[in-house]
Coordinates of C-alpha atoms in Angstrom, one line a residue:
X1 CA 1.4 27.3 36.5
X2 CA 2.0 25.0 33.5
X3 CA 2.8 21.4 34.2
X4 CA 5.9 20.2 32.3
X5 CA 5.2 17.7 29.6
X6 CA 6.9 14.4 30.1
X7 CA 8.4 12.3 27.4
X8 CA 6.4 9.3 26.2
X9 CA 8.0 6.1 27.5
X10 CA 10.0 4.3 24.9
X11 CA 7.9 1.1 25.4
X12 CA 4.7 3.1 24.7
X13 CA 6.2 4.7 21.6
X14 CA 7.4 1.3 20.3
X15 CA 4.0 -0.3 21.0
X16 CA 2.0 2.5 19.4
X17 CA 4.1 2.7 16.2
X18 CA 4.4 -1.1 16.1
X19 CA 0.7 -1.6 16.2
X20 CA 0.1 1.0 13.5
X21 CA 2.7 -0.6 11.3
X22 CA 1.5 -4.1 11.9
X23 CA -2.1 -3.3 11.0
X24 CA -1.2 -1.1 8.0
X25 CA 1.3 -3.7 6.7
X26 CA -1.5 -6.3 6.9
X27 CA -3.7 -4.1 4.8
X28 CA -0.9 -3.9 2.2
X29 CA -1.3 -0.3 1.6
X30 CA 1.4 2.0 0.1
X31 CA 3.9 3.7 2.3
X32 CA 2.0 6.7 3.8
X33 CA 1.3 8.3 7.2
X34 CA -2.4 8.9 7.7
X35 CA -2.1 11.1 10.9
X36 CA 0.6 11.9 13.3
X37 CA -0.7 11.2 16.9
X38 CA -0.9 14.1 19.2
X39 CA 0.4 11.8 22.0
X40 CA 3.5 11.0 20.0
X41 CA 5.1 14.3 21.2
X42 CA 7.4 14.7 18.3
X43 CA 7.9 11.0 17.6
X44 CA 6.9 9.5 14.3
X45 CA 3.6 7.7 15.0
X46 CA 2.6 7.3 11.4
X47 CA 0.4 4.6 9.9
X48 CA 3.0 3.2 7.6
X49 CA 1.5 1.1 4.7
X50 CA 3.7 -1.6 3.0
X51 CA 3.0 -1.6 -0.6
X52 CA 4.1 -0.3 -3.9
X53 CA 2.2 1.9 -6.4
X54 CA 0.6 0.7 -9.6
X55 CA 1.7 1.7 -13.0
X56 CA -0.4 4.3 -14.9
X57 CA -2.7 2.9 -17.5
X58 CA -0.8 1.4 -20.5
X59 CA -1.6 -0.5 -23.7
X60 CA -2.4 -4.2 -23.4
X61 CA -0.1 -6.8 -25.0
X62 CA -0.9 -7.5 -28.6
X63 CA -1.5 -11.2 -27.8
X64 CA -2.4 -12.6 -24.4
X65 CA -1.1 -16.1 -23.8
X66 CA -2.9 -16.4 -20.4
X67 CA -6.1 -14.9 -19.1
X68 CA -4.7 -13.9 -15.7
X69 CA -3.5 -15.3 -12.4
X70 CA -4.1 -15.6 -8.6
X71 CA -2.0 -14.9 -5.6
X72 CA -2.3 -16.2 -2.0
X73 CA 0.3 -14.7 0.2
X74 CA 1.2 -14.3 3.9
X75 CA 3.4 -11.7 5.3
X76 CA 5.2 -10.9 8.6
X77 CA 5.9 -7.4 9.8
X78 CA 8.8 -6.4 12.1
X79 CA 10.1 -3.3 13.7
X80 CA 13.8 -3.0 14.8
X81 CA 14.0 -6.8 14.2
X82 CA 11.1 -7.6 16.5
X83 CA 8.0 -9.3 15.1
X84 CA 4.9 -7.0 15.4
X85 CA 2.3 -8.3 13.1
X86 CA 1.0 -10.7 10.4
X87 CA -1.1 -10.3 7.4
X88 CA -2.5 -12.2 4.4
X89 CA -3.3 -11.1 0.9
X90 CA -5.4 -12.6 -1.9
X91 CA -5.4 -11.2 -5.5
X92 CA -7.4 -12.5 -8.4
X93 CA -6.9 -11.0 -11.9
X94 CA -8.7 -12.3 -15.0
X95 CA -9.4 -11.0 -18.5
X96 CA -12.0 -8.3 -17.5
X97 CA -11.9 -7.8 -13.7
X98 CA -9.7 -8.0 -10.6
X99 CA -10.0 -8.1 -6.9
X100 CA -7.6 -7.7 -4.0
X101 CA -8.4 -8.5 -0.4
X102 CA -6.2 -8.2 2.7
X103 CA -6.3 -8.6 6.5
X104 CA -3.8 -8.3 9.2
X105 CA -3.1 -7.3 12.8
X106 CA -0.7 -7.2 15.7
X107 CA 1.1 -10.4 16.8
X108 CA 3.3 -11.7 19.6
X109 CA 4.1 -9.6 22.6
X110 CA 2.9 -6.4 20.9
X111 CA -0.7 -7.5 21.4
X112 CA -0.3 -7.0 25.2
X113 CA 0.6 -3.4 24.7
X114 CA -1.3 -2.2 21.6
X115 CA -3.6 -4.6 19.9
X116 CA -5.1 -3.8 16.5
X117 CA -6.5 -5.3 13.3
X118 CA -7.5 -4.3 9.8
X119 CA -9.0 -5.5 6.6
X120 CA -9.3 -4.0 3.1
X121 CA -10.7 -4.7 -0.3
X122 CA -10.4 -3.2 -3.8
X123 CA -12.3 -4.3 -6.9
X124 CA -12.4 -3.1 -10.5
X125 CA -12.2 -3.9 -14.2
X126 CA -9.4 -4.7 -16.5
X127 CA -9.7 -2.3 -19.5
X128 CA -7.2 -2.5 -22.4
X129 CA -4.8 -4.1 -20.0
X130 CA -5.1 -1.4 -17.3
X131 CA -6.5 -2.0 -13.8
X132 CA -9.4 0.4 -13.3
X133 CA -10.7 0.5 -9.7
X134 CA -14.4 0.8 -8.9
X135 CA -14.8 0.2 -5.2
X136 CA -12.4 0.4 -2.2
X137 CA -12.9 -0.2 1.5
X138 CA -10.6 -0.3 4.5
X139 CA -11.5 -1.0 8.1
X140 CA -9.1 -0.6 11.1
X141 CA -9.9 -1.5 14.7
X142 CA -7.9 -0.8 17.9
X143 CA -8.8 -0.9 21.6
X144 CA -9.9 2.7 21.4
X145 CA -11.8 3.0 18.1
X146 CA -12.9 1.5 14.8
X147 CA -12.8 3.3 11.5
X148 CA -14.2 2.5 8.1
X149 CA -13.2 4.2 4.8
X150 CA -15.2 3.7 1.7
X151 CA -14.8 5.0 -1.9
X152 CA -16.8 4.7 -5.0
X153 CA -14.6 5.2 -8.1
X154 CA -15.4 5.9 -11.7
X155 CA -12.5 5.7 -14.2
X156 CA -10.0 8.2 -12.9
X157 CA -12.4 9.9 -10.5
X158 CA -13.4 9.3 -6.9
X159 CA -17.1 9.9 -7.2
X160 CA -18.0 9.3 -3.5
X161 CA -16.0 8.7 -0.3
X162 CA -16.7 8.6 3.4
X163 CA -15.0 8.0 6.8
X164 CA -17.1 6.5 9.6
X165 CA -17.1 7.8 12.2
X166 CA -16.6 11.2 10.6
X167 CA -13.4 12.8 11.9
X168 CA -13.4 16.3 13.3
X169 CA -12.4 19.1 11.0
X170 CA -8.8 20.2 11.3
X171 CA -8.3 23.8 10.0
X172 CA -4.5 23.1 9.7
X173 CA -5.0 20.4 7.0
X174 CA -4.6 21.2 3.4
X175 CA -8.2 20.6 2.2
X176 CA -9.2 17.9 -0.4
X177 CA -10.7 19.5 -3.5
X178 CA -12.6 18.1 -6.4
X179 CA -9.4 18.3 -8.4
X180 CA -7.6 16.1 -5.9
X181 CA -10.1 13.3 -6.6
X182 CA -9.4 13.2 -10.3
X183 CA -6.8 11.0 -12.2
X184 CA -6.2 8.9 -9.1
X185 CA -6.3 5.3 -7.9
X186 CA -7.0 3.7 -4.6
X187 CA -4.1 2.5 -2.4
X188 CA -4.8 -1.2 -2.9
X189 CA -4.9 -0.9 -6.6
X190 CA -1.8 1.1 -6.1
X191 CA -0.1 -2.1 -4.9
X192 CA -0.6 -3.8 -8.3
X193 CA 2.1 -2.5 -10.6
X194 CA 1.3 -3.5 -14.2
X195 CA 4.1 -3.5 -16.7
X196 CA 3.1 -2.7 -20.3
X197 CA 4.2 -4.2 -23.5
X198 CA 5.1 -7.8 -24.4
X199 CA 8.8 -7.8 -23.6
X200 CA 10.9 -8.8 -20.6
X201 CA 8.9 -8.2 -17.4
X202 CA 11.8 -7.8 -14.9
X203 CA 13.8 -4.9 -16.2
X204 CA 15.1 -1.6 -14.7
X205 CA 12.4 0.3 -16.7
X206 CA 9.7 -1.6 -14.8
X207 CA 10.6 0.4 -11.7
X208 CA 10.6 3.8 -13.4
X209 CA 6.9 4.7 -12.9
X210 CA 4.7 6.8 -10.6
X211 CA 1.1 6.8 -9.3
X212 CA -1.3 9.3 -7.9
X213 CA -3.1 7.9 -4.9
X214 CA -6.2 9.0 -2.9
X215 CA -7.1 6.8 0.2
X216 CA -10.3 8.6 1.3
X217 CA -8.4 10.8 3.6
X218 CA -5.2 12.0 1.9
X219 CA -4.0 12.7 -1.6
X220 CA -0.3 11.9 -2.4
X221 CA 2.0 10.8 -5.1
X222 CA 4.4 7.8 -5.2
X223 CA 7.4 7.6 -7.5
X224 CA 9.5 4.5 -8.1
X225 CA 13.0 4.2 -9.4
X226 CA 15.3 1.2 -10.1
X227 CA 17.8 0.1 -7.5
X228 CA 18.9 -3.5 -8.2
X229 CA 18.0 -7.1 -9.0
X230 CA 18.1 -9.9 -6.5
X231 CA 16.8 -13.4 -5.9
X232 CA 14.2 -14.2 -3.2
X233 CA 12.9 -17.5 -1.7
X234 CA 9.7 -17.7 0.3
X235 CA 9.2 -20.5 2.8
X236 CA 6.3 -21.6 0.6
X237 CA 5.8 -20.7 -3.0
X238 CA 7.8 -18.3 -5.1
X239 CA 11.5 -18.7 -5.7
X240 CA 13.2 -16.6 -8.3
X241 CA 14.2 -13.1 -9.5
X242 CA 13.0 -9.9 -7.9
X243 CA 13.4 -6.3 -8.7
X244 CA 14.1 -3.7 -6.0
X245 CA 12.8 -0.2 -6.4
X246 CA 13.3 3.0 -4.4
X247 CA 10.0 4.6 -3.3
X248 CA 9.6 8.4 -2.9
X249 CA 6.5 9.8 -1.2
X250 CA 5.1 13.3 -1.9
X251 CA 2.1 14.6 0.0
X252 CA -0.4 16.7 -1.9
X253 CA -3.5 17.4 0.3
X254 CA -5.5 16.1 3.2
X255 CA -2.6 16.5 5.7
X256 CA -1.1 18.9 8.2
X257 CA 2.2 20.3 6.7
X258 CA 3.9 20.7 10.1
X259 CA 3.3 17.1 11.2
X260 CA 6.6 15.3 11.9
X261 CA 5.5 12.0 10.3
X262 CA 4.7 13.7 7.0
X263 CA 8.0 15.6 6.9
X264 CA 9.9 12.5 7.9
X265 CA 8.5 10.2 5.2
X266 CA 8.7 12.9 2.5
X267 CA 12.4 13.3 3.2
X268 CA 13.2 9.6 3.1
X269 CA 15.5 8.3 0.3
X270 CA 16.0 4.8 1.7
X271 CA 12.5 3.3 1.4
X272 CA 12.6 0.1 -0.8
X273 CA 10.1 -2.2 -2.2
X274 CA 11.0 -5.6 -3.7
X275 CA 8.6 -6.8 -6.4
X276 CA 7.9 -10.2 -8.0
X277 CA 5.3 -11.2 -10.6
X278 CA 1.9 -12.8 -10.4
X279 CA 2.0 -15.8 -12.7
X280 CA 0.1 -15.4 -15.9
X281 CA 0.0 -11.6 -15.7
X282 CA 2.2 -8.6 -16.3
X283 CA 1.6 -7.4 -12.7
X284 CA 4.3 -7.0 -10.1
X285 CA 3.4 -7.0 -6.4
X286 CA 5.4 -6.4 -3.2
X287 CA 7.4 -9.3 -1.8
X288 CA 9.2 -7.2 0.7
X289 CA 9.0 -3.6 2.0
X290 CA 11.7 -1.7 4.0
X291 CA 11.0 1.6 5.7
X292 CA 13.5 3.4 7.9
X293 CA 11.9 4.9 11.1
X294 CA 13.3 6.7 14.2
X295 CA 12.6 3.5 16.1
X296 CA 14.4 1.2 13.8
X297 CA 13.8 -0.4 10.4
X298 CA 10.2 -1.4 9.7
X299 CA 10.0 -4.4 7.4
X300 CA 7.2 -6.3 5.7
X301 CA 8.2 -9.6 4.1
X302 CA 6.3 -12.5 2.5
X303 CA 6.6 -15.9 4.2
X304 CA 4.3 -17.6 1.7
X305 CA 3.8 -16.4 -1.9
X306 CA 1.8 -18.9 -3.9
X307 CA 0.8 -17.7 -7.4
X308 CA -0.8 -19.6 -10.2
X309 CA -1.7 -18.6 -13.8
X310 CA -5.2 -18.8 -15.2
X311 CA -5.5 -20.5 -18.6
X312 CA -6.9 -18.3 -21.4
X313 CA -10.4 -18.9 -22.5
X314 CA -11.0 -20.7 -25.8
X315 CA -11.9 -18.5 -28.7
X316 CA -14.4 -19.8 -31.2
X317 CA -13.3 -19.8 -34.8
X318 CA -15.4 -18.1 -37.4
X319 CA -15.5 -18.5 -41.1

């Protein structure tokens, strides 16, 4: 006799999704489900990452007035209007290299139901104005397990990647091939959207871009399109114009096609990211991310966004 399956309590579903969203939001990763939980029983239990993709490599400006810039930001994550997590993000971009580090976790009452935390880092070089990643690492920890993803990247190719502990093989997943590791960037570099040229930075065309992402587990594409302009005001730091872009997610490999989370996000047409600039650069980064879910709207928003330009290095004159 088969025992009827009972529905997962709403509180448990909320806590599970909220924890995943809070940790992922803290890591500032692009919108993406990593795995749909078997215990979700049809509910969307995806690991939603709040961040926007990077631009594809472009030509550097003819003359650089500044050498780069820095960002120190803090974010709060909410689900259906209820605070579920906090995160912080630090970005440093200079003339020839860049780094992005993040950490985050559950907060408030959610900790009592489903605590979790995460941290991540991406480093790379600035080549002809383009951000070229070299190393990526993400660590997530919950009450049940801890997982570490590492990637070693040569320009446009993921040379090595690992997941510890190694997950069991799933024959239903579309396998990752060598071709899926080419012409891609990591998800944290994917949050740094560089706008080419020397003209106006905040224009509709700045949104019209796409990126190919590999996160060590899954290969997917992100496409952006322009929606509107607005003004934002952080509690500390940035006040000024922002550009709002629609985000479209297309899974490529490393996922199970029948998973509800994948189907749900791939079908979404209301995901938005609000971008603002890092001072001294032509790089836009997320100020706010909005993702519709079956449990309510998931939102990641900056409370502090302090960005400072780096003066250009003096160039010696030659006769």
